[in-house]
Amino acid sequence: MNAVFRKLQASATQQAFVFNQALTTCRATPSIQHPVWASVNERQYKSMPTHGIGRWRHLLPKDPPKKKRDRQQMKEIVVETETTYATLNVNVSGYDMTVVEHFSQHIHNLCNRLGIKVLDCYALQTKTTEVWLMQEQGTKMSVDSFLKTHNRVVQLRSLNATMCPIFLEVLLKNQPEGVQLSVQEHTEEDYKTRFKGRPELEGLKAKISH
Amino acid sequence: MAAPCRRMAGRSLLQFLSSFSRTSVSNSGFRQFSVCRGSRQAQHVEEIASSPWTLMAAVCLQRLPVISAETNPIEQQFREMMIQMELEKSMLSDHELRLLNDAERIRRMQAGEYDSDEEDDRRDQEIVLAQDLEDSWEQKLKGFQPAARVSDSEGDPSSVQRRLSDSLLLLVERPVGREKLWMLPQTEWQRGETLRETAERALGSLPAASGFKATFLGNTPCGVYKYKLPRAARTESSVGTKVFFFKAVLSDAGAPPATESPESSLLWVTKSELQRYVKPAYLMKVERFLLGF
């Protein structure tokens, strides 16, 4: 019985020891301010075993540092294969900007739903047409209106040959009034037309060559 | 070498029929089938007998709607409500600002304490008021007569101008067996041409369709119809026909035929009217790839 008693005592003391240790560790947390033994310079929470338990950012792979925006590179034109087309440009143009933009958004959403990959979706330059009315008597012309033609392009990556008639038919049937639709293959010239011309550079080049 | 080719051909055909899906696998399987046939020149007699099906290509020529579709009463109400809301939320345009300024100026001129030297606007603003411009535009609008939504040839099924707000499908009458049936224009496939060329030939061979200009939407068929001949007519070499449908859109109808010959039996029908003319089994396959109603 003594042995049992001793064991019980031992276990009790062990438990008490553990409990005391827990107490001391609890006491060291900064939430319980005991200015007697927690001085300002001593950072006692860093020695806690659970310090940094929630850290996860060091586990992520290192991202490359974000560099400044590079000059726009041209995206590679996808080559035509036996069952898919090359990079196609779906060009939506019209006078009414809201209708043109909404239709191009509709095409983009349709491609997402049908599983057609969209490479790029951009707008071309707005072209302004001045309409001059000729007077009935005489040759004087007067300004009637300014018409702006808006252009939106949705670039498709590789359209499957089986998907093509279905896709085109849905586009044609949903085409709104006053909107022109055209589907062409993408070329380098199409990409170059998006950039502004640089007349000074061309002038200097001409001077150098002469 | 011929034996494995034949087996592969048979298998790919089965795949195409059973799956009915438009994946590139079945498509390439079909392509291999046609190439395989062409390359075996010496033993091509055996090759023909290997498939008892005659292949045909048909064109599904559609005339897209010319005017906007009719709206429901609910759609009309919603449209009017949206127009009113947008008008109330919008800001004044240049023209409306000009109207307000002109009205203000006239009011001040007529008030009596008006000194024209105080005005720093340009002189020619007084000559043409915005209100005058608006009146001239109203006059022009009154002079404009839009065409009628319902054309004259509404009830005539063979006219392209009917049902301007719906899309129409071209049907022709062809003798099949002992009776004449309505179907999409089709011709038989010949060796050495693609199925799309066969469909283009089918369109061009119509007597009344000489003026039709159509744009084919793709190189791949959109549907297939399999027809087995009745048991009495079946032989070793011909079990039936397979018709592949290609989609095309009418771009120009051309001039109507000068002479109304009774043989030129063309019909332009909507999808809902199709069931009146076409056999049920054929209709079931054709309806699958027709969009709309």
Short mmCIF file of C-alpha atoms in Angstrom, two decimals:
data_model
loop_
_atom_site.label_atom_id
_atom_site.label_comp_id
_atom_site.label_asym_id
_atom_site.label_seq_id
_atom_site.Cartn_x
_atom_site.Cartn_y
_atom_site.Cartn_z
CA MET A 1 0.00 0.00 0.00
CA ASN A 2 2.93 2.24 0.66
CA ALA A 3 4.15 1.62 -2.82
CA VAL A 4 0.75 2.60 -4.15
CA PHE A 5 0.69 5.65 -1.91
CA ARG A 6 4.17 6.62 -3.04
CA LYS A 7 3.21 6.16 -6.65
CA LEU A 8 0.12 8.28 -6.11
CA GLN A 9 2.21 10.91 -4.45
CA ALA A 10 4.73 10.78 -7.22
CA SER A 11 2.05 11.11 -9.85
CA ALA A 12 0.45 13.95 -7.85
CA THR A 13 3.75 15.76 -7.57
CA GLN A 14 4.39 15.21 -11.25
CA GLN A 15 1.02 16.60 -12.03
CA ALA A 16 1.65 19.51 -9.67
CA PHE A 17 5.01 20.12 -11.33
CA VAL A 18 3.40 20.13 -14.75
CA PHE A 19 0.66 22.37 -13.46
CA ASN A 20 3.18 24.73 -11.91
CA GLN A 21 5.13 24.87 -15.12
CA ALA A 22 1.94 25.64 -16.99
CA LEU A 23 1.19 28.33 -14.45
CA THR A 24 4.61 29.89 -14.87
CA THR A 25 4.33 29.82 -18.63
CA CYS A 26 0.88 31.32 -18.41
CA ARG A 27 2.18 33.97 -16.12
CA ALA A 28 4.85 34.95 -18.62
CA THR A 29 2.29 35.94 -21.33
CA PRO A 30 2.15 39.69 -21.80
CA SER A 31 -1.61 39.78 -21.26
CA ILE A 32 -1.02 39.34 -17.52
CA GLN A 33 1.12 42.35 -16.71
CA HIS A 34 3.42 41.70 -13.77
CA PRO A 35 5.91 44.57 -13.81
CA VAL A 36 8.06 42.86 -11.14
CA TRP A 37 9.59 40.32 -13.45
CA ALA A 38 8.56 41.46 -16.98
CA SER A 39 10.85 44.39 -17.77
CA VAL A 40 10.52 46.52 -20.91
CA ASN A 41 13.67 45.28 -22.67
CA GLU A 42 13.05 41.59 -22.11
CA ARG A 43 10.90 40.16 -24.95
CA GLN A 44 9.52 37.23 -23.09
CA TYR A 45 6.91 36.22 -25.68
CA LYS A 46 9.56 35.23 -28.25
CA SER A 47 10.85 32.52 -26.00
CA MET A 48 7.39 31.00 -25.74
CA PRO A 49 7.23 27.61 -27.41
CA THR A 50 4.16 28.56 -29.39
CA HIS A 51 5.69 31.77 -30.73
CA GLY A 52 5.12 32.08 -34.45
CA ILE A 53 2.62 29.24 -34.48
CA GLY A 54 0.43 30.90 -37.10
CA ARG A 55 3.24 31.77 -39.55
CA TRP A 56 2.59 30.55 -43.09
CA ARG A 57 4.05 33.05 -45.50
CA HIS A 58 7.51 31.49 -45.21
CA LEU A 59 6.05 28.25 -46.58
CA LEU A 60 4.92 29.75 -49.88
CA PRO A 61 7.21 29.60 -52.92
CA LYS A 62 9.10 32.80 -53.48
CA ASP A 63 7.45 35.07 -56.08
CA PRO A 64 9.78 36.93 -58.44
CA PRO A 65 9.97 40.59 -57.53
CA LYS A 66 7.35 42.59 -59.43
CA LYS A 67 9.18 44.50 -62.13
CA LYS A 68 7.98 47.59 -63.88
CA ARG A 69 5.64 47.09 -66.85
CA ASP A 70 7.64 45.90 -69.83
CA ARG A 71 7.07 47.05 -73.35
CA GLN A 72 4.10 45.21 -74.82
CA GLN A 73 5.23 42.07 -76.53
CA MET A 74 3.14 40.50 -79.23
CA LYS A 75 1.44 37.31 -78.19
CA GLU A 76 2.43 34.36 -80.33
CA ILE A 77 0.10 33.61 -83.22
CA VAL A 78 -1.13 30.04 -82.84
CA VAL A 79 -0.45 27.86 -85.84
CA GLU A 80 -3.31 26.18 -87.67
CA THR A 81 -3.57 22.42 -87.27
CA GLU A 82 -5.77 19.80 -88.87
CA THR A 83 -8.61 20.19 -86.42
CA THR A 84 -8.24 23.75 -85.16
CA TYR A 85 -8.03 27.13 -86.75
CA ALA A 86 -5.22 29.65 -86.27
CA THR A 87 -5.64 32.67 -84.01
CA LEU A 88 -8.94 34.27 -85.03
CA ASN A 89 -10.02 37.86 -84.56
CA VAL A 90 -13.72 38.45 -84.02
CA ASN A 91 -14.18 42.12 -84.84
CA VAL A 92 -17.33 43.90 -83.65
CA SER A 93 -17.87 47.40 -84.97
CA GLY A 94 -20.68 49.94 -84.98
CA TYR A 95 -21.72 53.49 -84.22
CA ASP A 96 -23.37 52.85 -80.84
CA MET A 97 -20.69 52.21 -78.22
CA THR A 98 -22.91 50.60 -75.57
CA VAL A 99 -24.32 48.06 -78.01
CA VAL A 100 -20.89 47.23 -79.46
CA GLU A 101 -19.32 46.80 -76.04
CA HIS A 102 -22.18 44.71 -74.73
CA PHE A 103 -22.04 42.44 -77.75
CA SER A 104 -18.29 41.93 -77.41
CA GLN A 105 -18.83 41.10 -73.73
CA HIS A 106 -21.51 38.64 -74.76
CA ILE A 107 -19.09 36.96 -77.19
CA HIS A 108 -16.44 36.73 -74.46
CA ASN A 109 -18.89 35.16 -72.02
CA LEU A 110 -20.11 32.76 -74.69
CA CYS A 111 -16.53 31.62 -75.36
CA ASN A 112 -15.97 31.06 -71.65
CA ARG A 113 -19.09 28.95 -71.43
CA LEU A 114 -18.40 26.94 -74.57
CA GLY A 115 -14.81 26.23 -73.58
CA ILE A 116 -13.24 28.25 -76.38
CA LYS A 117 -10.01 29.83 -75.13
CA VAL A 118 -9.80 33.60 -75.48
CA LEU A 119 -6.28 34.95 -76.00
CA ASP A 120 -6.94 38.65 -75.84
CA CYS A 121 -9.78 41.13 -75.80
CA TYR A 122 -8.97 44.67 -76.85
CA ALA A 123 -10.39 47.77 -78.49
CA LEU A 124 -9.13 49.34 -81.67
CA GLN A 125 -8.96 53.06 -82.26
CA THR A 126 -12.26 54.91 -82.62
CA LYS A 127 -12.64 56.39 -86.08
CA THR A 128 -14.63 59.62 -86.43
CA THR A 129 -16.50 60.31 -89.64
CA GLU A 130 -17.70 63.83 -90.36
CA VAL A 131 -20.90 63.96 -92.34
CA TRP A 132 -21.23 67.07 -94.48
CA LEU A 133 -24.61 67.89 -95.97
CA MET A 134 -24.69 69.38 -99.42
CA GLN A 135 -27.09 72.29 -99.81
CA GLU A 136 -29.84 71.77 -102.34
CA GLN A 137 -29.14 75.02 -104.16
CA GLY A 138 -25.53 75.92 -104.56
CA THR A 139 -22.31 74.20 -103.64
CA LYS A 140 -22.09 75.21 -100.00
CA MET A 141 -21.65 72.30 -97.61
CA SER A 142 -22.54 72.36 -93.97
CA VAL A 143 -21.60 70.06 -91.15
CA ASP A 144 -24.42 67.72 -90.28
CA SER A 145 -23.01 65.31 -87.73
CA PHE A 146 -20.02 63.44 -86.36
CA LEU A 147 -20.23 59.66 -86.46
CA LYS A 148 -17.85 57.65 -84.34
CA THR A 149 -17.14 54.04 -85.35
CA HIS A 150 -16.16 51.89 -82.38
CA ASN A 151 -14.24 48.65 -82.77
CA ARG A 152 -13.86 45.80 -80.32
CA VAL A 153 -11.82 42.65 -80.97
CA VAL A 154 -12.04 39.29 -79.23
CA GLN A 155 -9.09 37.07 -80.08
CA LEU A 156 -9.71 33.34 -79.97
CA ARG A 157 -6.86 30.99 -79.34
CA SER A 158 -7.62 27.75 -81.15
CA LEU A 159 -11.16 27.27 -82.36
CA ASN A 160 -12.08 23.64 -82.88
CA ALA A 161 -13.32 22.84 -86.38
CA THR A 162 -16.43 21.13 -85.02
CA MET A 163 -17.19 24.10 -82.79
CA CYS A 164 -16.84 26.64 -85.57
CA PRO A 165 -20.24 26.38 -87.35
CA ILE A 166 -22.14 26.28 -84.05
CA PHE A 167 -20.24 29.24 -82.64
CA LEU A 168 -20.63 31.31 -85.79
CA GLU A 169 -24.32 30.57 -86.04
CA VAL A 170 -24.93 31.63 -82.45
CA LEU A 171 -23.03 34.85 -83.10
CA LEU A 172 -24.97 35.59 -86.26
CA LYS A 173 -28.33 34.89 -84.66
CA ASN A 174 -27.55 37.11 -81.66
CA GLN A 175 -26.07 39.96 -83.63
CA PRO A 176 -27.84 43.18 -82.64
CA GLU A 177 -29.03 45.85 -85.04
CA GLY A 178 -26.45 48.35 -86.21
CA VAL A 179 -23.47 46.13 -85.41
CA GLN A 180 -21.12 44.61 -87.98
CA LEU A 181 -19.40 41.33 -87.28
CA SER A 182 -16.31 40.00 -89.03
CA VAL A 183 -14.11 36.99 -88.29
CA GLN A 184 -10.58 36.99 -89.69
CA GLU A 185 -7.27 35.38 -89.04
CA HIS A 186 -4.85 37.38 -86.96
CA THR A 187 -1.75 38.71 -88.71
CA GLU A 188 1.25 40.78 -87.68
CA GLU A 189 -0.11 43.79 -89.55
CA ASP A 190 -3.24 43.69 -87.42
CA TYR A 191 -1.02 43.87 -84.36
CA LYS A 192 1.03 46.74 -85.79
CA THR A 193 -2.04 48.86 -86.56
CA ARG A 194 -2.81 49.05 -82.86
CA PHE A 195 0.23 51.23 -82.22
CA LYS A 196 0.46 54.95 -82.87
CA GLY A 197 2.67 56.09 -85.67
CA ARG A 198 5.82 58.00 -84.71
CA PRO A 199 6.33 60.72 -87.30
CA GLU A 200 9.51 62.18 -85.73
CA LEU A 201 11.20 58.79 -85.67
CA GLU A 202 10.28 58.16 -89.27
CA GLY A 203 11.52 61.61 -90.23
CA LEU A 204 14.87 60.97 -88.55
CA LYS A 205 15.15 57.55 -90.19
CA ALA A 206 14.49 59.10 -93.59
CA LYS A 207 17.20 61.70 -92.88
CA ILE A 208 19.69 59.02 -91.89
CA SER A 209 19.01 56.92 -94.95
CA HIS A 210 19.43 59.91 -97.30
CA MET B 1 -2.41 -4.01 -95.36
CA ALA B 2 -5.94 -3.73 -96.61
CA ALA B 3 -7.42 -5.76 -93.79
CA PRO B 4 -6.36 -3.56 -90.88
CA CYS B 5 -7.39 -0.49 -92.81
CA ARG B 6 -10.86 -1.90 -93.34
CA ARG B 7 -11.23 -2.76 -89.68
CA MET B 8 -10.16 0.67 -88.61
CA ALA B 9 -12.59 2.22 -91.04
CA GLY B 10 -15.44 0.14 -89.70
CA ARG B 11 -14.57 1.00 -86.13
CA SER B 12 -14.27 4.72 -86.73
CA LEU B 13 -17.64 4.74 -88.45
CA LEU B 14 -19.24 3.04 -85.48
CA GLN B 15 -17.59 5.54 -83.17
CA PHE B 16 -18.94 8.39 -85.18
CA LEU B 17 -22.47 7.03 -85.17
CA SER B 18 -22.67 5.94 -81.57
CA SER B 19 -21.01 8.91 -79.93
CA PHE B 20 -22.59 11.69 -82.04
CA SER B 21 -20.34 14.05 -80.15
CA ARG B 22 -18.38 16.64 -82.06
CA THR B 23 -14.94 15.74 -80.73
CA SER B 24 -11.84 15.89 -82.84
CA VAL B 25 -11.18 12.21 -82.20
CA SER B 26 -14.17 11.03 -84.17
CA ASN B 27 -13.52 13.70 -86.78
CA SER B 28 -9.96 12.59 -87.34
CA GLY B 29 -11.21 9.05 -87.40
CA PHE B 30 -13.50 9.99 -90.23
CA ARG B 31 -10.69 11.77 -92.08
CA GLN B 32 -8.46 8.75 -91.87
CA PHE B 33 -11.23 6.70 -93.36
CA SER B 34 -11.44 8.79 -96.51
CA VAL B 35 -7.66 9.05 -96.97
CA CYS B 36 -7.28 5.32 -96.52
CA ARG B 37 -9.71 4.71 -99.34
CA GLY B 38 -7.87 6.93 -101.77
CA SER B 39 -4.41 5.48 -101.23
CA ARG B 40 -5.27 1.87 -102.01
CA GLN B 41 -5.55 2.13 -105.75
CA ALA B 42 -4.78 -1.48 -106.64
CA GLN B 43 -7.30 -3.03 -104.32
CA HIS B 44 -9.98 -0.36 -104.43
CA VAL B 45 -12.55 -2.74 -105.82
CA GLU B 46 -12.49 -4.58 -102.51
CA GLU B 47 -12.59 -1.26 -100.65
CA ILE B 48 -15.87 -0.14 -102.22
CA ALA B 49 -17.57 -3.34 -101.25
CA SER B 50 -16.34 -2.96 -97.68
CA SER B 51 -18.86 -0.24 -96.87
CA PRO B 52 -22.42 -0.79 -97.98
CA TRP B 53 -23.52 2.76 -97.15
CA THR B 54 -23.82 5.45 -99.78
CA LEU B 55 -22.62 8.82 -98.54
CA MET B 56 -24.46 12.02 -99.28
CA ALA B 57 -23.99 15.59 -98.18
CA ALA B 58 -26.84 18.02 -97.65
CA VAL B 59 -26.81 21.76 -97.11
CA CYS B 60 -28.83 23.42 -94.38
CA LEU B 61 -29.25 26.85 -95.94
CA GLN B 62 -30.68 29.47 -93.62
CA ARG B 63 -31.88 32.97 -94.29
CA LEU B 64 -31.22 34.93 -91.09
CA PRO B 65 -33.84 37.41 -89.83
CA VAL B 66 -33.89 40.73 -91.63
CA ILE B 67 -35.63 42.83 -88.96
CA SER B 68 -35.65 42.63 -85.19
CA ALA B 69 -37.89 40.08 -83.53
CA GLU B 70 -41.29 41.02 -82.21
CA THR B 71 -41.38 41.80 -78.51
CA ASN B 72 -43.77 40.49 -75.86
CA PRO B 73 -45.97 42.95 -73.96
CA ILE B 74 -43.72 42.39 -70.91
CA GLU B 75 -40.61 43.15 -72.96
CA GLN B 76 -42.20 46.30 -74.32
CA GLN B 77 -43.19 47.52 -70.87
CA PHE B 78 -39.71 46.82 -69.51
CA ARG B 79 -38.11 48.56 -72.45
CA GLU B 80 -40.21 51.69 -71.93
CA MET B 81 -39.43 51.66 -68.22
CA MET B 82 -35.69 51.34 -68.86
CA ILE B 83 -35.75 54.18 -71.39
CA GLN B 84 -37.54 56.40 -68.90
CA MET B 85 -35.14 55.51 -66.09
CA GLU B 86 -32.08 56.14 -68.25
CA LEU B 87 -33.48 59.46 -69.37
CA GLU B 88 -34.07 60.55 -65.79
CA LYS B 89 -30.62 59.45 -64.65
CA SER B 90 -28.70 60.86 -67.60
CA MET B 91 -26.91 64.20 -67.79
CA LEU B 92 -27.74 66.99 -70.23
CA SER B 93 -26.16 66.70 -73.67
CA ASP B 94 -24.53 69.56 -75.60
CA HIS B 95 -27.64 70.15 -77.64
CA GLU B 96 -29.90 70.35 -74.61
CA LEU B 97 -27.51 72.75 -72.87
CA ARG B 98 -27.54 74.92 -75.95
CA LEU B 99 -31.35 74.93 -75.93
CA LEU B 100 -31.39 76.04 -72.31
CA ASN B 101 -28.81 78.77 -72.89
CA ASP B 102 -30.71 80.14 -75.88
CA ALA B 103 -33.97 80.17 -73.99
CA GLU B 104 -32.25 81.96 -71.10
CA ARG B 105 -30.76 84.55 -73.43
CA ILE B 106 -34.07 85.25 -75.14
CA ARG B 107 -35.73 85.66 -71.76
CA ARG B 108 -33.08 88.13 -70.69
CA MET B 109 -33.36 90.05 -73.98
CA GLN B 110 -37.07 90.39 -73.53
CA ALA B 111 -36.77 91.37 -69.87
CA GLY B 112 -35.67 94.82 -70.90
CA GLU B 113 -32.45 95.31 -68.91
CA TYR B 114 -30.42 93.70 -71.63
CA ASP B 115 -27.13 95.13 -72.78
CA SER B 116 -25.82 93.30 -75.84
CA ASP B 117 -22.24 94.37 -75.10
CA GLU B 118 -22.30 92.29 -71.94
CA GLU B 119 -22.72 89.15 -73.96
CA ASP B 120 -19.46 87.38 -74.56
CA ASP B 121 -20.98 84.68 -76.74
CA ARG B 122 -20.31 84.58 -80.41
CA ARG B 123 -22.54 86.54 -82.73
CA ASP B 124 -23.61 83.67 -84.94
CA GLN B 125 -25.26 81.91 -82.07
CA GLU B 126 -28.14 84.31 -82.40
CA ILE B 127 -28.59 83.50 -86.07
CA VAL B 128 -29.33 79.80 -85.81
CA LEU B 129 -31.03 78.89 -82.57
CA ALA B 130 -30.91 75.35 -81.35
CA GLN B 131 -34.69 75.30 -81.36
CA ASP B 132 -34.71 75.98 -85.10
CA LEU B 133 -32.35 73.10 -85.67
CA GLU B 134 -34.60 70.85 -83.68
CA ASP B 135 -37.64 71.94 -85.68
CA SER B 136 -35.88 71.21 -88.97
CA TRP B 137 -34.92 67.76 -87.71
CA GLU B 138 -38.52 67.05 -86.71
CA GLN B 139 -39.64 67.98 -90.19
CA LYS B 140 -37.14 65.57 -91.71
CA LEU B 141 -38.31 62.78 -89.40
CA LYS B 142 -41.92 63.32 -90.45
CA GLY B 143 -40.87 62.94 -94.08
CA PHE B 144 -39.30 59.52 -93.44
CA GLN B 145 -41.52 56.48 -94.02
CA PRO B 146 -40.18 53.17 -92.67
CA ALA B 147 -41.07 50.04 -94.65
CA ALA B 148 -43.78 47.72 -93.36
CA ARG B 149 -42.71 44.98 -90.97
CA VAL B 150 -44.94 42.43 -92.68
CA SER B 151 -44.15 42.06 -96.36
CA ASP B 152 -46.65 41.22 -99.10
CA SER B 153 -45.49 37.66 -99.64
CA GLU B 154 -46.29 36.59 -96.10
CA GLY B 155 -48.35 33.52 -96.83
CA ASP B 156 -46.36 32.33 -99.82
CA PRO B 157 -44.10 29.54 -98.53
CA SER B 158 -41.74 29.65 -101.48
CA SER B 159 -40.82 33.32 -101.12
CA VAL B 160 -37.65 34.40 -99.36
CA GLN B 161 -39.25 37.62 -98.19
CA ARG B 162 -41.73 36.01 -95.84
CA ARG B 163 -41.40 36.13 -92.02
CA LEU B 164 -38.73 38.82 -91.93
CA SER B 165 -38.20 38.56 -88.18
CA ASP B 166 -37.54 34.78 -88.17
CA SER B 167 -34.86 32.62 -89.70
CA LEU B 168 -35.95 30.41 -92.59
CA LEU B 169 -34.69 27.05 -93.82
CA LEU B 170 -34.61 25.87 -97.44
CA LEU B 171 -36.49 22.67 -98.33
CA VAL B 172 -36.75 20.90 -101.68
CA GLU B 173 -38.95 18.08 -102.86
CA ARG B 174 -37.17 15.02 -104.16
CA PRO B 175 -38.46 11.68 -105.39
CA VAL B 176 -37.40 8.90 -103.04
CA GLY B 177 -38.47 5.44 -103.99
CA ARG B 178 -42.01 5.81 -105.20
CA GLU B 179 -42.99 9.04 -103.47
CA LYS B 180 -41.82 12.63 -103.35
CA LEU B 181 -40.46 13.78 -100.03
CA TRP B 182 -39.48 17.17 -98.67
CA MET B 183 -35.90 17.34 -97.50
CA LEU B 184 -32.81 19.53 -97.38
CA PRO B 185 -30.99 19.69 -100.73
CA GLN B 186 -28.52 16.82 -100.98
CA THR B 187 -26.28 15.05 -103.50
CA GLU B 188 -24.15 11.98 -103.45
CA TRP B 189 -20.52 12.10 -102.42
CA GLN B 190 -17.98 11.40 -105.14
CA ARG B 191 -14.52 10.07 -104.66
CA GLY B 192 -11.80 12.68 -104.32
CA GLU B 193 -13.84 15.58 -103.00
CA THR B 194 -14.46 16.69 -99.46
CA LEU B 195 -17.96 16.51 -98.03
CA ARG B 196 -18.13 20.28 -97.91
CA GLU B 197 -17.56 20.43 -101.67
CA THR B 198 -20.36 17.92 -102.09
CA ALA B 199 -22.66 20.17 -100.08
CA GLU B 200 -21.67 23.16 -102.18
CA ARG B 201 -22.44 21.14 -105.27
CA ALA B 202 -25.79 20.20 -103.80
CA LEU B 203 -26.62 23.86 -103.41
CA GLY B 204 -25.44 24.78 -106.86
CA SER B 205 -27.31 22.00 -108.57
CA LEU B 206 -30.73 23.32 -107.55
CA PRO B 207 -32.40 24.68 -110.68
CA ALA B 208 -34.08 27.62 -109.00
CA ALA B 209 -31.12 28.40 -106.81
CA SER B 210 -28.78 29.71 -109.45
CA GLY B 211 -28.71 33.16 -107.90
CA PHE B 212 -28.12 32.02 -104.35
CA LYS B 213 -24.93 33.20 -102.70
CA ALA B 214 -24.28 31.27 -99.54
CA THR B 215 -21.48 31.30 -96.98
CA PHE B 216 -20.64 27.95 -95.46
CA LEU B 217 -20.00 28.26 -91.76
CA GLY B 218 -17.36 25.54 -91.43
CA ASN B 219 -15.73 22.47 -92.86
CA THR B 220 -17.38 20.06 -90.46
CA PRO B 221 -20.89 18.64 -90.64
CA CYS B 222 -23.37 19.57 -87.96
CA GLY B 223 -25.59 16.50 -88.10
CA VAL B 224 -26.12 13.11 -89.69
CA TYR B 225 -29.14 11.10 -90.82
CA LYS B 226 -28.94 7.40 -91.44
CA TYR B 227 -31.49 5.73 -93.68
CA LYS B 228 -31.66 1.99 -94.14
CA LEU B 229 -33.36 0.78 -97.27
CA PRO B 230 -36.40 -1.49 -96.79
CA ARG B 231 -35.46 -5.12 -96.53
CA ALA B 232 -36.64 -5.92 -100.06
CA ALA B 233 -34.34 -3.36 -101.64
CA ARG B 234 -31.31 -4.15 -99.53
CA THR B 235 -28.42 -5.82 -101.33
CA GLU B 236 -24.89 -6.73 -100.37
CA SER B 237 -23.53 -3.46 -101.63
CA SER B 238 -26.17 -1.01 -100.47
CA VAL B 239 -27.71 -1.18 -97.07
CA GLY B 240 -28.69 2.45 -96.96
CA THR B 241 -27.54 6.04 -97.09
CA LYS B 242 -25.90 8.38 -94.65
CA VAL B 243 -26.58 12.05 -95.10
CA PHE B 244 -24.24 14.62 -93.53
CA PHE B 245 -25.60 18.13 -93.04
CA PHE B 246 -23.55 21.29 -93.50
CA LYS B 247 -24.63 24.69 -92.31
CA ALA B 248 -24.70 27.69 -94.60
CA VAL B 249 -26.03 31.21 -94.37
CA LEU B 250 -27.72 32.96 -97.29
CA SER B 251 -25.99 36.19 -98.20
CA ASP B 252 -27.82 37.03 -101.39
CA ALA B 253 -30.98 35.55 -102.80
CA GLY B 254 -30.46 36.87 -106.29
CA ALA B 255 -33.27 37.51 -108.74
CA PRO B 256 -36.43 35.41 -108.39
CA PRO B 257 -36.89 32.83 -111.16
CA ALA B 258 -38.50 34.37 -114.23
CA THR B 259 -40.58 31.35 -115.17
CA GLU B 260 -42.69 29.72 -112.51
CA SER B 261 -42.01 26.10 -113.41
CA PRO B 262 -43.91 23.49 -111.40
CA GLU B 263 -40.70 21.46 -110.95
CA SER B 264 -39.03 24.24 -108.98
CA SER B 265 -40.41 23.21 -105.64
CA LEU B 266 -38.59 25.27 -103.08
CA LEU B 267 -39.85 26.06 -99.65
CA TRP B 268 -38.63 28.50 -97.07
CA VAL B 269 -39.93 27.36 -93.68
CA THR B 270 -39.33 28.20 -90.05
CA LYS B 271 -38.35 25.52 -87.57
CA SER B 272 -41.88 25.30 -86.16
CA GLU B 273 -43.38 24.78 -89.61
CA LEU B 274 -40.90 22.06 -90.47
CA GLN B 275 -42.98 19.25 -89.01
CA ARG B 276 -45.72 19.86 -91.54
CA TYR B 277 -43.53 18.91 -94.47
CA VAL B 278 -40.84 16.55 -93.32
CA LYS B 279 -40.98 12.93 -92.18
CA PRO B 280 -40.79 12.38 -88.38
CA ALA B 281 -37.55 10.35 -88.35
CA TYR B 282 -35.80 12.90 -90.55
CA LEU B 283 -37.25 15.74 -88.50
CA MET B 284 -35.86 14.29 -85.29
CA LYS B 285 -32.31 14.40 -86.64
CA VAL B 286 -32.62 17.76 -88.35
CA GLU B 287 -34.19 19.55 -85.38
CA ARG B 288 -31.15 18.76 -83.26
CA PHE B 289 -28.89 21.21 -85.02
CA LEU B 290 -31.39 23.96 -85.81
CA LEU B 291 -31.11 26.84 -83.35
CA GLY B 292 -34.12 28.87 -82.45
CA PHE B 293 -37.78 28.26 -82.97
#
